[in-house]
XYZ file of C-alpha atoms in Angstrom:
157
model
C 6.073 -6.913 23.288
C 4.593 -3.538 23.599
C 7.366 -2.434 20.416
C 6.281 -5.103 18.663
C 2.676 -4.816 18.469
C 2.973 -1.246 17.847
C 5.376 -1.950 14.651
C 2.892 -4.373 13.534
C 0.068 -1.862 13.768
C 2.508 1.033 12.260
C 3.290 -1.401 9.501
C 0.069 -1.943 8.635
C -1.175 1.612 8.393
C 1.446 1.953 5.574
C -0.252 0.749 1.935
C 2.228 -1.561 0.280
C 3.768 -0.806 -2.736
C 3.146 -3.394 -5.596
C 4.886 -5.217 -8.512
C 3.613 -3.927 -11.817
C 2.286 -7.227 -13.192
C 0.070 -7.357 -10.195
C -0.935 -3.976 -9.888
C -2.078 -4.084 -13.311
C -3.923 -7.645 -12.599
C -5.502 -5.855 -9.250
C -6.764 -2.961 -11.667
C -8.485 -5.621 -14.147
C -10.299 -7.099 -11.549
C -11.720 -4.077 -10.051
C -12.772 -3.019 -13.674
C -14.674 -6.588 -13.812
C -16.467 -5.844 -10.953
C -17.055 -2.034 -11.321
C -19.830 -0.611 -14.271
C -17.561 2.127 -14.966
C -17.287 2.044 -18.941
C -13.670 3.513 -18.464
C -10.861 0.782 -17.977
C -8.213 2.088 -14.979
C -6.183 -0.829 -16.219
C -6.186 0.054 -19.869
C -5.227 3.673 -19.204
C -2.497 2.745 -17.187
C -1.181 0.036 -19.577
C -1.779 3.303 -22.334
C 0.746 5.321 -20.105
C 3.620 3.139 -19.388
C 3.671 1.273 -23.022
C 2.452 3.367 -25.232
C 3.765 6.645 -26.616
C 2.817 9.863 -24.574
C 3.768 13.488 -24.208
C 6.360 13.295 -21.911
C 8.792 15.596 -19.410
C 12.370 14.113 -18.672
C 13.577 15.762 -15.445
C 16.800 14.248 -14.773
C 20.038 16.338 -13.349
C 17.837 19.423 -12.632
C 16.989 19.848 -16.508
C 13.917 19.195 -18.040
C 13.469 18.457 -21.429
C 9.496 18.277 -22.916
C 8.423 16.138 -26.043
C 4.845 16.812 -27.007
C 2.549 19.287 -25.818
C 0.840 18.861 -22.342
C 3.086 16.024 -20.870
C 1.242 13.545 -18.484
C 4.560 11.041 -17.900
C 7.218 12.483 -16.212
C 10.277 10.505 -15.882
C 12.790 11.424 -13.420
C 15.545 9.316 -11.517
C 15.825 9.635 -7.438
C 18.570 12.549 -7.081
C 15.978 14.979 -8.758
C 13.141 14.436 -6.683
C 13.690 17.189 -4.556
C 13.905 19.691 -7.622
C 10.868 18.467 -9.358
C 8.256 21.419 -7.374
C 10.380 24.322 -8.282
C 11.314 22.899 -11.574
C 10.661 24.992 -14.573
C 7.884 22.534 -16.929
C 4.499 21.696 -17.324
C 3.107 19.923 -14.401
C -1.061 20.571 -15.151
C -1.844 17.012 -17.049
C 1.285 14.800 -15.280
C -0.814 11.498 -14.432
C 2.382 9.187 -13.847
C 5.717 9.724 -12.115
C 8.198 7.061 -12.922
C 11.532 7.080 -10.877
C 14.330 5.369 -12.380
C 17.023 3.747 -9.726
C 20.199 3.590 -11.339
C 22.854 2.815 -8.910
C 22.903 0.714 -5.606
C 23.738 4.000 -3.041
C 20.079 5.078 -5.020
C 18.512 2.524 -2.502
C 19.689 4.526 0.596
C 17.806 7.435 -0.684
C 14.254 8.432 0.383
C 11.436 8.948 -1.781
C 8.835 10.940 -0.049
C 5.615 11.039 -1.498
C 4.560 14.613 -0.229
C 6.699 15.923 -3.330
C 4.494 15.290 -5.331
C 1.482 17.275 -4.268
C 1.754 19.873 -6.539
C 0.719 17.368 -9.424
C -3.278 17.634 -8.886
C -3.774 15.021 -11.801
C -1.043 12.887 -10.714
C -2.523 8.945 -10.319
C 0.818 6.636 -10.124
C 4.023 6.523 -9.363
C 6.148 3.838 -10.704
C 9.686 3.118 -9.448
C 11.932 1.288 -12.164
C 14.809 -0.366 -10.308
C 17.643 -1.351 -12.550
C 19.783 -2.620 -9.489
C 19.014 -5.762 -7.522
C 16.739 -4.895 -4.619
C 13.499 -6.664 -3.290
C 9.977 -5.618 -2.625
C 10.774 -4.698 1.091
C 13.672 -2.465 -0.259
C 10.892 -0.907 -2.531
C 8.893 -0.226 0.365
C 11.566 1.474 2.649
C 12.233 3.898 0.580
C 8.664 5.461 0.584
C 7.901 8.216 3.258
C 4.377 10.106 3.363
C 2.192 7.288 1.544
C -1.279 7.878 2.633
C -2.676 5.753 -0.426
C -3.243 8.716 -2.645
C -1.199 7.327 -5.395
C -1.104 3.886 -7.009
C 2.048 2.776 -6.368
C 4.167 0.063 -7.984
C 7.514 -1.070 -8.972
C 9.328 -3.059 -11.730
C 13.178 -4.687 -11.043
C 14.779 -4.961 -14.634
C 18.178 -6.141 -13.401
C 20.465 -7.157 -16.839
C 17.470 -6.300 -18.894
């Protein structure tokens, strides 16, 4: 019984990841209740759906498009090399992590790897293999609610 209670308290302390549409809906709701002139939801939609200066970091090789990139696209196997990678990290606001093969679901996404990205606001996990919200949540370690964390599963699209 004690083990069950400890398990529940540990899982309750870890912020959950949300599906991208749900995350955007929550941001829009917060934007409406706040008196802020800037829209967090609109900013995130721009980051997700509009062309932005970006870095693609796959297989250890960075490719930068545009000046002062704000998007970082990577895959799960390249995560451990981001800190030492040679590309501009000063303005990165969103990291998109692709899951391309079933074995990627056995890898850990350690959010402490992104501490050097000072302007990072969002981490977007994009799975191209079948999984669930719980499956994505199991991948995440060191989630201290520093970043907006959301996912999308797009199998067969």
